[in-house]
GROMACS .gro file of C-alpha atoms in nm:
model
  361
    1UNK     CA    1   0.000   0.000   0.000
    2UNK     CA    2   0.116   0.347  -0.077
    3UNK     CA    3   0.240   0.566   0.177
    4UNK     CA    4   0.072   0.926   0.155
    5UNK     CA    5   0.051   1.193   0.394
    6UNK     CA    6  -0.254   1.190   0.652
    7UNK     CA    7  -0.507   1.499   0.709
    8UNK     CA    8  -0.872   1.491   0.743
    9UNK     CA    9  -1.159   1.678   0.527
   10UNK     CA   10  -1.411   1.770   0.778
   11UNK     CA   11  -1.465   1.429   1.008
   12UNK     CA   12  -1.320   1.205   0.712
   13UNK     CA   13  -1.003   1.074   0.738
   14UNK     CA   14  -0.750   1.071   0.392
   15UNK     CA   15  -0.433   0.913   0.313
   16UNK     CA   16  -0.222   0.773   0.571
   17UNK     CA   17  -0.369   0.420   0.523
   18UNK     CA   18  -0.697   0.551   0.575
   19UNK     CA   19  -0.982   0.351   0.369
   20UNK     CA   20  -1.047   0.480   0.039
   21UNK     CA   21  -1.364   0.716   0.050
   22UNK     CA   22  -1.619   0.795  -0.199
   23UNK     CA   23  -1.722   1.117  -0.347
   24UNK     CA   24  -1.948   1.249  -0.601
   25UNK     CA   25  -2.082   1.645  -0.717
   26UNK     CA   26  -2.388   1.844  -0.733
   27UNK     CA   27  -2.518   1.979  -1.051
   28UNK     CA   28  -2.794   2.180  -0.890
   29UNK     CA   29  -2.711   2.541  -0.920
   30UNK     CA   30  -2.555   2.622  -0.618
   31UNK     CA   31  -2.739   2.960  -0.536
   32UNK     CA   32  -3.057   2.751  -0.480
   33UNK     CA   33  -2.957   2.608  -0.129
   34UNK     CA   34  -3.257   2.404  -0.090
   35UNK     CA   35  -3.204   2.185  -0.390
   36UNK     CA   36  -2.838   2.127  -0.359
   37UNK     CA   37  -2.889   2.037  -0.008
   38UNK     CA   38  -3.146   1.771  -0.113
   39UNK     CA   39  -2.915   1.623  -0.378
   40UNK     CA   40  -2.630   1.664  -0.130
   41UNK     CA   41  -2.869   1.416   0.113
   42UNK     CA   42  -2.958   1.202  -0.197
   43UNK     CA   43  -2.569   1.132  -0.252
   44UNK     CA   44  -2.525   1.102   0.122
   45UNK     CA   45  -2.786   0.820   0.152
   46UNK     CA   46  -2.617   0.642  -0.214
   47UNK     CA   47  -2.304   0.609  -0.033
   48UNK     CA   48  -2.112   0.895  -0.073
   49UNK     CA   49  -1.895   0.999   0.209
   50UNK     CA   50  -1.780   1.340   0.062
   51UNK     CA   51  -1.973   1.582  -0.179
   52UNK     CA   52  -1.868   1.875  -0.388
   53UNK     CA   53  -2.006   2.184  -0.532
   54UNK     CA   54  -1.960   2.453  -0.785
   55UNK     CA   55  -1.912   2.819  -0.608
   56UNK     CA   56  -1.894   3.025  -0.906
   57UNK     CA   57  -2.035   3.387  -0.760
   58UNK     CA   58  -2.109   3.506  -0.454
   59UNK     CA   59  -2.487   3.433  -0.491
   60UNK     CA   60  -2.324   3.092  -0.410
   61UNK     CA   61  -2.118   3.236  -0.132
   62UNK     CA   62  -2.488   3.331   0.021
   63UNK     CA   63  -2.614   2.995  -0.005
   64UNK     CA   64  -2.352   2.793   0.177
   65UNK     CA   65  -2.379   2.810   0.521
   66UNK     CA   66  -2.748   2.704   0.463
   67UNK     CA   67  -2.595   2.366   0.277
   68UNK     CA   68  -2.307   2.350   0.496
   69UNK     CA   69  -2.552   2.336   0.821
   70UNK     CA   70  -2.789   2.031   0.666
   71UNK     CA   71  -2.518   1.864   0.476
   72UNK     CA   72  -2.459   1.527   0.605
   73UNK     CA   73  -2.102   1.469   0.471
   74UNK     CA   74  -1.807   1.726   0.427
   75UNK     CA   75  -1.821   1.928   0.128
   76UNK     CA   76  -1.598   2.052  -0.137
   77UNK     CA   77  -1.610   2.397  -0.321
   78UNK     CA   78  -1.489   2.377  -0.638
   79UNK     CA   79  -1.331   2.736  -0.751
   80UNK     CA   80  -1.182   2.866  -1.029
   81UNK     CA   81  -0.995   3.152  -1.100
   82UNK     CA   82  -1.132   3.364  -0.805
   83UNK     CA   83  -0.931   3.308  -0.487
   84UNK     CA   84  -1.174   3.532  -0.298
   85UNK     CA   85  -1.458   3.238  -0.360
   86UNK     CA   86  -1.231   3.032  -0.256
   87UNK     CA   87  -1.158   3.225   0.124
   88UNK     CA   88  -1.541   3.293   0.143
   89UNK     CA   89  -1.586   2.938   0.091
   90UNK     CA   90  -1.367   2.838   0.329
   91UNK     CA   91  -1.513   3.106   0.574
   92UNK     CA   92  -1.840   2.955   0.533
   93UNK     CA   93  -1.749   2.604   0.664
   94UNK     CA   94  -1.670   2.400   0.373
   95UNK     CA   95  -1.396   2.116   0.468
   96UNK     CA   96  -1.202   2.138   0.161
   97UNK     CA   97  -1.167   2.320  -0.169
   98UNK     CA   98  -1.028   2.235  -0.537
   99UNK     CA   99  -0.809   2.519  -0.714
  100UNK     CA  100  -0.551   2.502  -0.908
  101UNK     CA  101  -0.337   2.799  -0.763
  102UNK     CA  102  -0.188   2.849  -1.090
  103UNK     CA  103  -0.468   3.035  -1.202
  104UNK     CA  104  -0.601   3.274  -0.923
  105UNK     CA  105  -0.410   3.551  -0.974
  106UNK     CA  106  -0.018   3.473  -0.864
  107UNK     CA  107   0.142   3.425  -0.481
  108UNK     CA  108  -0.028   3.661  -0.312
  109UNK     CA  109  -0.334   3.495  -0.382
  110UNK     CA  110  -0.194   3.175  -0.361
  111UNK     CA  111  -0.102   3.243   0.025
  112UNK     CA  112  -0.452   3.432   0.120
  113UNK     CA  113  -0.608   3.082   0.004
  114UNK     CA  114  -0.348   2.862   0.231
  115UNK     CA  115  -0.318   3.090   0.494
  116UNK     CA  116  -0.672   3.068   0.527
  117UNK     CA  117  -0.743   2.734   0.449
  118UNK     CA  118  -0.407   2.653   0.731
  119UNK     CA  119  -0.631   2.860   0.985
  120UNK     CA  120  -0.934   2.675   0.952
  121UNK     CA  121  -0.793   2.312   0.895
  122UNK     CA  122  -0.904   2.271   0.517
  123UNK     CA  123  -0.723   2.101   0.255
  124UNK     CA  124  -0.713   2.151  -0.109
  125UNK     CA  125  -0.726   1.968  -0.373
  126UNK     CA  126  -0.517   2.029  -0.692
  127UNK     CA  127  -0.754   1.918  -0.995
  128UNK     CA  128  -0.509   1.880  -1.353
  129UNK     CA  129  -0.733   1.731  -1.642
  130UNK     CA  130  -0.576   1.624  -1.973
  131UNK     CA  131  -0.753   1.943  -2.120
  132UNK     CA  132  -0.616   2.191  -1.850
  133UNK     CA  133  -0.232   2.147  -1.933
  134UNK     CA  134  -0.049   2.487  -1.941
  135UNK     CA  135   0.048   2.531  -2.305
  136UNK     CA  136   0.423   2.565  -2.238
  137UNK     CA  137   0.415   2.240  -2.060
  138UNK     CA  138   0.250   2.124  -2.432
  139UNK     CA  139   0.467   2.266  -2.636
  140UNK     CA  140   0.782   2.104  -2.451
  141UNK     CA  141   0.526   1.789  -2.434
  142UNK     CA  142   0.473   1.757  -2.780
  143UNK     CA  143   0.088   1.734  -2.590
  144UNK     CA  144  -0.060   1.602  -2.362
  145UNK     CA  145   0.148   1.331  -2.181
  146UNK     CA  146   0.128   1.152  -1.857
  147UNK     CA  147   0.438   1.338  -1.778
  148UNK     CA  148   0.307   1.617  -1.888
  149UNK     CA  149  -0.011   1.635  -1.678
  150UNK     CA  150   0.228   1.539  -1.308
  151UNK     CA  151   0.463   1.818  -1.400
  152UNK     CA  152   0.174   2.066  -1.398
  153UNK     CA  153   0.005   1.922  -1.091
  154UNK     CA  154   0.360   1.976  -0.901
  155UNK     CA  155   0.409   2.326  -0.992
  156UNK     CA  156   0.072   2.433  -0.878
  157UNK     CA  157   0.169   2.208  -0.526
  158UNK     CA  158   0.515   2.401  -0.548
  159UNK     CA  159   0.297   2.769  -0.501
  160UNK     CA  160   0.050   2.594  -0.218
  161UNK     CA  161   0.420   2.454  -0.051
  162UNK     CA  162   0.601   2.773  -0.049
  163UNK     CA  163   0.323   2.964   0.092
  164UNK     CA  164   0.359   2.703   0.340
  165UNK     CA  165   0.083   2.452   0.303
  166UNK     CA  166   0.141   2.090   0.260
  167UNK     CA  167  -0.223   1.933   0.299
  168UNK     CA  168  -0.231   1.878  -0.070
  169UNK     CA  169  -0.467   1.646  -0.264
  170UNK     CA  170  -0.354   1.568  -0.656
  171UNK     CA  171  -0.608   1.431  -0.935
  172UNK     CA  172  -0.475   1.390  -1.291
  173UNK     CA  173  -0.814   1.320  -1.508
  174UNK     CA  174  -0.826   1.241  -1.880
  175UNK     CA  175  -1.065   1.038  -2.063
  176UNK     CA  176  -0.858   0.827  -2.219
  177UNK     CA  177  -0.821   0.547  -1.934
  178UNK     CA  178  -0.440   0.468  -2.036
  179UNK     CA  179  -0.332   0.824  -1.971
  180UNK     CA  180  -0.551   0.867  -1.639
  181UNK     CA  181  -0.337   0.566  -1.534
  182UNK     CA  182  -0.021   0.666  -1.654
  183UNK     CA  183  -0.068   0.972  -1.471
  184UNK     CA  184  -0.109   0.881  -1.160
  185UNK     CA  185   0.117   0.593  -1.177
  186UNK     CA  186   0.344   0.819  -1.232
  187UNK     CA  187   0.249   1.086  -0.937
  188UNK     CA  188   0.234   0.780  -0.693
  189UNK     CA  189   0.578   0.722  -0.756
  190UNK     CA  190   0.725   1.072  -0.795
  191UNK     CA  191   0.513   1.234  -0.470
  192UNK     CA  192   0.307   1.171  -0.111
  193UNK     CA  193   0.047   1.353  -0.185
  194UNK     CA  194  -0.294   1.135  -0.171
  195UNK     CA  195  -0.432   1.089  -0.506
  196UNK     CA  196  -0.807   1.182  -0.557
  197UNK     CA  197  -0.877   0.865  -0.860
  198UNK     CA  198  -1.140   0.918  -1.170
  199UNK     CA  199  -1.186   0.920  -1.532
  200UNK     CA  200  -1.304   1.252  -1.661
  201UNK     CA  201  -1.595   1.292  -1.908
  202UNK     CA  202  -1.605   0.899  -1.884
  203UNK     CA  203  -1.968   0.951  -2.079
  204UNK     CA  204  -2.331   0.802  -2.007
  205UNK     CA  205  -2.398   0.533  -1.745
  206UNK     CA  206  -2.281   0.197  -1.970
  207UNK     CA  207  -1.989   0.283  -2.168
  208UNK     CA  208  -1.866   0.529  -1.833
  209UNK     CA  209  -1.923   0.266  -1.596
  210UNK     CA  210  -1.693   0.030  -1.762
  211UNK     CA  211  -1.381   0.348  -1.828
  212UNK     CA  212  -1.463   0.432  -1.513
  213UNK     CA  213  -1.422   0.066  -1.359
  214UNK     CA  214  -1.108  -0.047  -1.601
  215UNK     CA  215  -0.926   0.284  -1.478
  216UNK     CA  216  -1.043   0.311  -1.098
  217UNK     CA  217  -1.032  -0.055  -1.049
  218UNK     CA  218  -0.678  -0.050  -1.238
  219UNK     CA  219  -0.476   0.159  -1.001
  220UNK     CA  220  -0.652   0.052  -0.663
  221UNK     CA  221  -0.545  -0.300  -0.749
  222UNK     CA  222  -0.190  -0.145  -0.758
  223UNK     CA  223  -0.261   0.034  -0.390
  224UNK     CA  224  -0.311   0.373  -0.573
  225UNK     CA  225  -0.572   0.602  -0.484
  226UNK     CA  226  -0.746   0.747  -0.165
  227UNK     CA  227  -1.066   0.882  -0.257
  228UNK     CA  228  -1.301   0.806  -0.616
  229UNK     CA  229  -1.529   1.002  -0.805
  230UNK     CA  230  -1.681   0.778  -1.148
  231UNK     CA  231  -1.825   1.080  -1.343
  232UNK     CA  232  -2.100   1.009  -1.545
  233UNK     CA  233  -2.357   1.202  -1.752
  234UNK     CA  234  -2.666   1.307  -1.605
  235UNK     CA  235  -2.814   1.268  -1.242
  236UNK     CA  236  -2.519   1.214  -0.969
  237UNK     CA  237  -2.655   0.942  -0.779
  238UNK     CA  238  -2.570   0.633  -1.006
  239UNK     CA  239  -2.201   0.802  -0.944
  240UNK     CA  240  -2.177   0.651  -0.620
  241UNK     CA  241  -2.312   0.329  -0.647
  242UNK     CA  242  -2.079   0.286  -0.916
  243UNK     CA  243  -1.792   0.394  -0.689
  244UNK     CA  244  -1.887   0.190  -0.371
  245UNK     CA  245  -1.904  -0.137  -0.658
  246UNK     CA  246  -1.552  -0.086  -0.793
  247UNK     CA  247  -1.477  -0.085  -0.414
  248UNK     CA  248  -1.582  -0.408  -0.380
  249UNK     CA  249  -1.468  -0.537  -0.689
  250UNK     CA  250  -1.159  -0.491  -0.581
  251UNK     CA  251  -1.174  -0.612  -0.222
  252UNK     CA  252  -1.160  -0.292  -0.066
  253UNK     CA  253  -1.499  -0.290   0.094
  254UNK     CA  254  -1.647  -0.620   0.212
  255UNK     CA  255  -1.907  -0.533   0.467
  256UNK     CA  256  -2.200  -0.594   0.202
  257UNK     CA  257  -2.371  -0.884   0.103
  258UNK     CA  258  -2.168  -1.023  -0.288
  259UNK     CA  259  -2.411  -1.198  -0.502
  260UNK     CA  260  -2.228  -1.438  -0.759
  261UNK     CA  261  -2.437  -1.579  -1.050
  262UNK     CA  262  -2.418  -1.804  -1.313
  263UNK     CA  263  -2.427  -1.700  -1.702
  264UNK     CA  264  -2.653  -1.977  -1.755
  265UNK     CA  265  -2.650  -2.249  -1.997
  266UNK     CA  266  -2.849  -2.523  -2.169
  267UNK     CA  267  -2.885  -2.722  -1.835
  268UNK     CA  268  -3.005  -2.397  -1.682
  269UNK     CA  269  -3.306  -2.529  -1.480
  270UNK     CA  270  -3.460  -2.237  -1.281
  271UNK     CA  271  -3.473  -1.831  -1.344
  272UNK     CA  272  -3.134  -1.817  -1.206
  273UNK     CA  273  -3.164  -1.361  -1.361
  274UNK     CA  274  -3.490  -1.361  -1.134
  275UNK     CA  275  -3.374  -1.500  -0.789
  276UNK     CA  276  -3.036  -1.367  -0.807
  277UNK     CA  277  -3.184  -1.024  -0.864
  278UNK     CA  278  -3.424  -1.102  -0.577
  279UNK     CA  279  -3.186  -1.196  -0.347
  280UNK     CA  280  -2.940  -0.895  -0.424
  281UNK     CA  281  -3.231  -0.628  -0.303
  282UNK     CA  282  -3.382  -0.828  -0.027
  283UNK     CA  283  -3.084  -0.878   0.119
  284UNK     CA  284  -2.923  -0.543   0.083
  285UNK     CA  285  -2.945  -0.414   0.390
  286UNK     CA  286  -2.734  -0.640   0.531
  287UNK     CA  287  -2.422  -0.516   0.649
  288UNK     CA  288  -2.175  -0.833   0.731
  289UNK     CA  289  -1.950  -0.992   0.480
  290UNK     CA  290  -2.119  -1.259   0.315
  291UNK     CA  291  -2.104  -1.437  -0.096
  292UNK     CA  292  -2.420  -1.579  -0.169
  293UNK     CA  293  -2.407  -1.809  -0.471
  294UNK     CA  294  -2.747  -1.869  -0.710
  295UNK     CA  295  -2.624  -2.128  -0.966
  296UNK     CA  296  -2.868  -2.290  -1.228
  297UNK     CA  297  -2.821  -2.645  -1.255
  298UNK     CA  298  -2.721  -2.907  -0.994
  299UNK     CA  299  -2.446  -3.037  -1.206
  300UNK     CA  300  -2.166  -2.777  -1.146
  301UNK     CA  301  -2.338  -2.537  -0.946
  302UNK     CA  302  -2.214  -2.655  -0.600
  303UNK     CA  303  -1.873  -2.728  -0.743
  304UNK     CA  304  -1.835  -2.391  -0.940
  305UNK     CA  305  -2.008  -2.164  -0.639
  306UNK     CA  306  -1.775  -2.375  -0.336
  307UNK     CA  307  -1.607  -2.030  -0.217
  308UNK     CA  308  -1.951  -1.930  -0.151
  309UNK     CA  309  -2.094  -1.932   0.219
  310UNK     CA  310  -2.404  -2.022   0.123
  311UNK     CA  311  -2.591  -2.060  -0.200
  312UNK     CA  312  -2.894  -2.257  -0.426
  313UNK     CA  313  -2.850  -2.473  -0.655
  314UNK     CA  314  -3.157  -2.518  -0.951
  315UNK     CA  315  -3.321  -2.925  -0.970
  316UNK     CA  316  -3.567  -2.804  -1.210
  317UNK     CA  317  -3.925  -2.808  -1.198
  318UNK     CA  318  -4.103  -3.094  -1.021
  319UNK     CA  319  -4.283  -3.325  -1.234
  320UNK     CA  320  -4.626  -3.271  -1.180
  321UNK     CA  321  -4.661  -3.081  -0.886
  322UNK     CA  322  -4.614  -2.694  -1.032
  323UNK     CA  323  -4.330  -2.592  -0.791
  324UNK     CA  324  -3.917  -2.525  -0.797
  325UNK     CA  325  -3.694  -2.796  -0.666
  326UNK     CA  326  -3.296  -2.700  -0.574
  327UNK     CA  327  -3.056  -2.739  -0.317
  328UNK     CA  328  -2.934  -2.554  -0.061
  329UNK     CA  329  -2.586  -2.567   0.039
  330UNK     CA  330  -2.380  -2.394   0.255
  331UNK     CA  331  -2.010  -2.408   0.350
  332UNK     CA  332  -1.879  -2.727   0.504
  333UNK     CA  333  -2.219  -2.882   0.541
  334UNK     CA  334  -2.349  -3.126   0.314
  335UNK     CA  335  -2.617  -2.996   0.040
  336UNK     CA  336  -3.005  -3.024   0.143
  337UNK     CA  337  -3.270  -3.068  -0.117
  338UNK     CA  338  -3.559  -2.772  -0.105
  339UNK     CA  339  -3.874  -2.669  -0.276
  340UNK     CA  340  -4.113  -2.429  -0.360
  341UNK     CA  341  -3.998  -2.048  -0.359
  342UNK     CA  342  -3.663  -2.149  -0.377
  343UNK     CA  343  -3.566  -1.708  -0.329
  344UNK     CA  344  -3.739  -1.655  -0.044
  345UNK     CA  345  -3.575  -2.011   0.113
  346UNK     CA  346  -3.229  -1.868   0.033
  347UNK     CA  347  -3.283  -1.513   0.181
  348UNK     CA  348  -3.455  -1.687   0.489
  349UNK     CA  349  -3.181  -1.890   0.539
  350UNK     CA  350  -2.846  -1.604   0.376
  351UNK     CA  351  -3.011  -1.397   0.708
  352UNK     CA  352  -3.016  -1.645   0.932
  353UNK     CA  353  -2.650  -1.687   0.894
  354UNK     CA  354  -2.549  -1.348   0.871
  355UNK     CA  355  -2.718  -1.269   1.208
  356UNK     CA  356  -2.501  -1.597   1.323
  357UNK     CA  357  -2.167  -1.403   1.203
  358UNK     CA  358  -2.293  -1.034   1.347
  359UNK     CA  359  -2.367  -1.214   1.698
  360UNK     CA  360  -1.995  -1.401   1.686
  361UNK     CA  361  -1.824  -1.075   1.627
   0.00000   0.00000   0.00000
């Protein structure tokens, strides 16, 4: 696991070994407190465990403490150019902000933000997309490079440093997935700063998901990354289911209930789409680490889904009698044959043992 420095954004802890959080952003307009609020409450409840927002005048300014005060989660005020959005921000209780201190206005600037930011415990985040690369960088470039993108991300944390701030997030976004992992590849080896991991512009839900997964999932496999975003065009919220599911893909959150199905087959003997789906919302709430395996035939199924704590197996229909036969297995025990609603005989039996494991804890 990478070694990063360790600060915290409002309650949330970041780097240091800390476990890698989720984020998403608003695209309410930010002046209208009431409705970024209620998005900001719709991404808490999703899963997010950090929010941002736009604060792009100081009608926005006006509306924060208002959003601050309900927000469940710490938020983020993303600024540009202005650095005195970017104090008044700060001044109205957000827990972290995204500049690039490149562009508000040279050092002086550069220091009001940290000094202020310093005073009130806030970090900030330094945000270099594939499309924001200073054209001398460019030129020497030849374009836009992996290298390319770090070198820019490190002189805008060179201004923040000499001013005297060190609580320094870096993101290098493109939406090519091989350069977004290039990049930060490269800034994981070259710097301590934690690295804020996403594909930008990754496109609609579908084809964004699966940039957003390949890239994400790439460089947390490699112990890269402290906190996500997956952006994805359109309404926010699928942004952090998708996050909290590359999580778990990878193994970095297991308190959840993992569904494994079969792809089905010719010997496919029961609606293997239907139960599995049944069992993954029913048993959703369920907050202890457990694989629950729905496989369709009785052939391979208990073979194929052994890794599984507990899991069905599909026998078909019965002959005759109008009702689902299966069996039940679960880890180290011998299978049993069941019948009827063969779902709602998994589920009853997937909670029984979970509430085994929660009471053994």
């Amino acid at each position: 696991m990478r070694k990063t420095r360790a600060f915290f954004i409002g309650g949330v802890p970041i780097g240091g070994g800390a476990p890698v959080t989720v984020q998403s952003m608003t695209n309410t307009d930010t002046r209208d407190a009431q409705a970024t609020l209620s998005q900001v409450r719709r991404l808490a409840a999703a899963g997010c465990d950090i929010v941002r927002l736009s604060v792009y005048d100081e009608a926005c300014l006006d509306a924060l403490p208002a959003i601050v005060d309900g927000s469940p989660v710490p938020l983020v005020a993303d600024i540009h150019y202005r650095a005195d959005l970017a104090v008044g921000a700060i001044e109205r209780g957000v827990a972290k902000v995204r500049i690039n201190p490149g562009n508000i206005g040279g050092e002086r600037n550069v220091r009001l933000v940290a000094d202020c930011a310093r005073a009130h415990g806030v970090p900030i985040r330094i945000g270099v997309n594939s499309g924001s690369v200073e054209k001398d960088i460019l030129a020497r470039e030849g374009g836009v490079t992996a290298r390319g993108m770090v070198q820019s991300a490190l002189a805008h944390a060179r201004l923040l440093e000499r001013a005297g701030f060190g609580d320094i997030v870096l993101s290098l976004k493109a939406s090519s997935v091989r350069l977004t992992v290039e990049a930060y590849q490269l800034a994981a080896r070259e710097t301590d700063y934690p690295l804020h991991l996403g594909v930008t512009e990754a496109g609609l839900p579908g084809a964004g998901h699966i940039k957003s997964a390949v890239g994400i999932g790439a460089l947390l496999l490699q112990g890269i990354g402290d906190t996500v975003r997956v952006s994805l065009t359109g309404d926010p919220e699928p942004e952090a289911a998708a996050a909290i599911d590359i999580l778990r893909a990878v193994g970095l959150r297991t308190e959840y209930v993992n569904v494994v199905s079969c792809p089905t087959c010719g010997r496919t003997s029961i609606d293997v789409r239907a139960i599995a789906q049944r069992v993954q919302t029913e048993l959703s709430d369920l907050r202890v680490p457990l694989t629950v395996a729905v496989m369709g035939c009785v052939v391979n199924g208990p073979g194929e889904a052994r890794e599984a704590d507990i899991g069905l197996a599909g026998g078909g229909l019965s002959a005759g009698e109008g009702y689902d036969v299966g069996a039940i297995f679960e880890k180290g025990k011998p299978p049993q044959k069941v019948q009827g609603d063969l779902a709602a005989l998994l589920i009853e039996r997937a909670r029984a043992l979970a509430k085994e494991r929660s009471a053994s804890v």
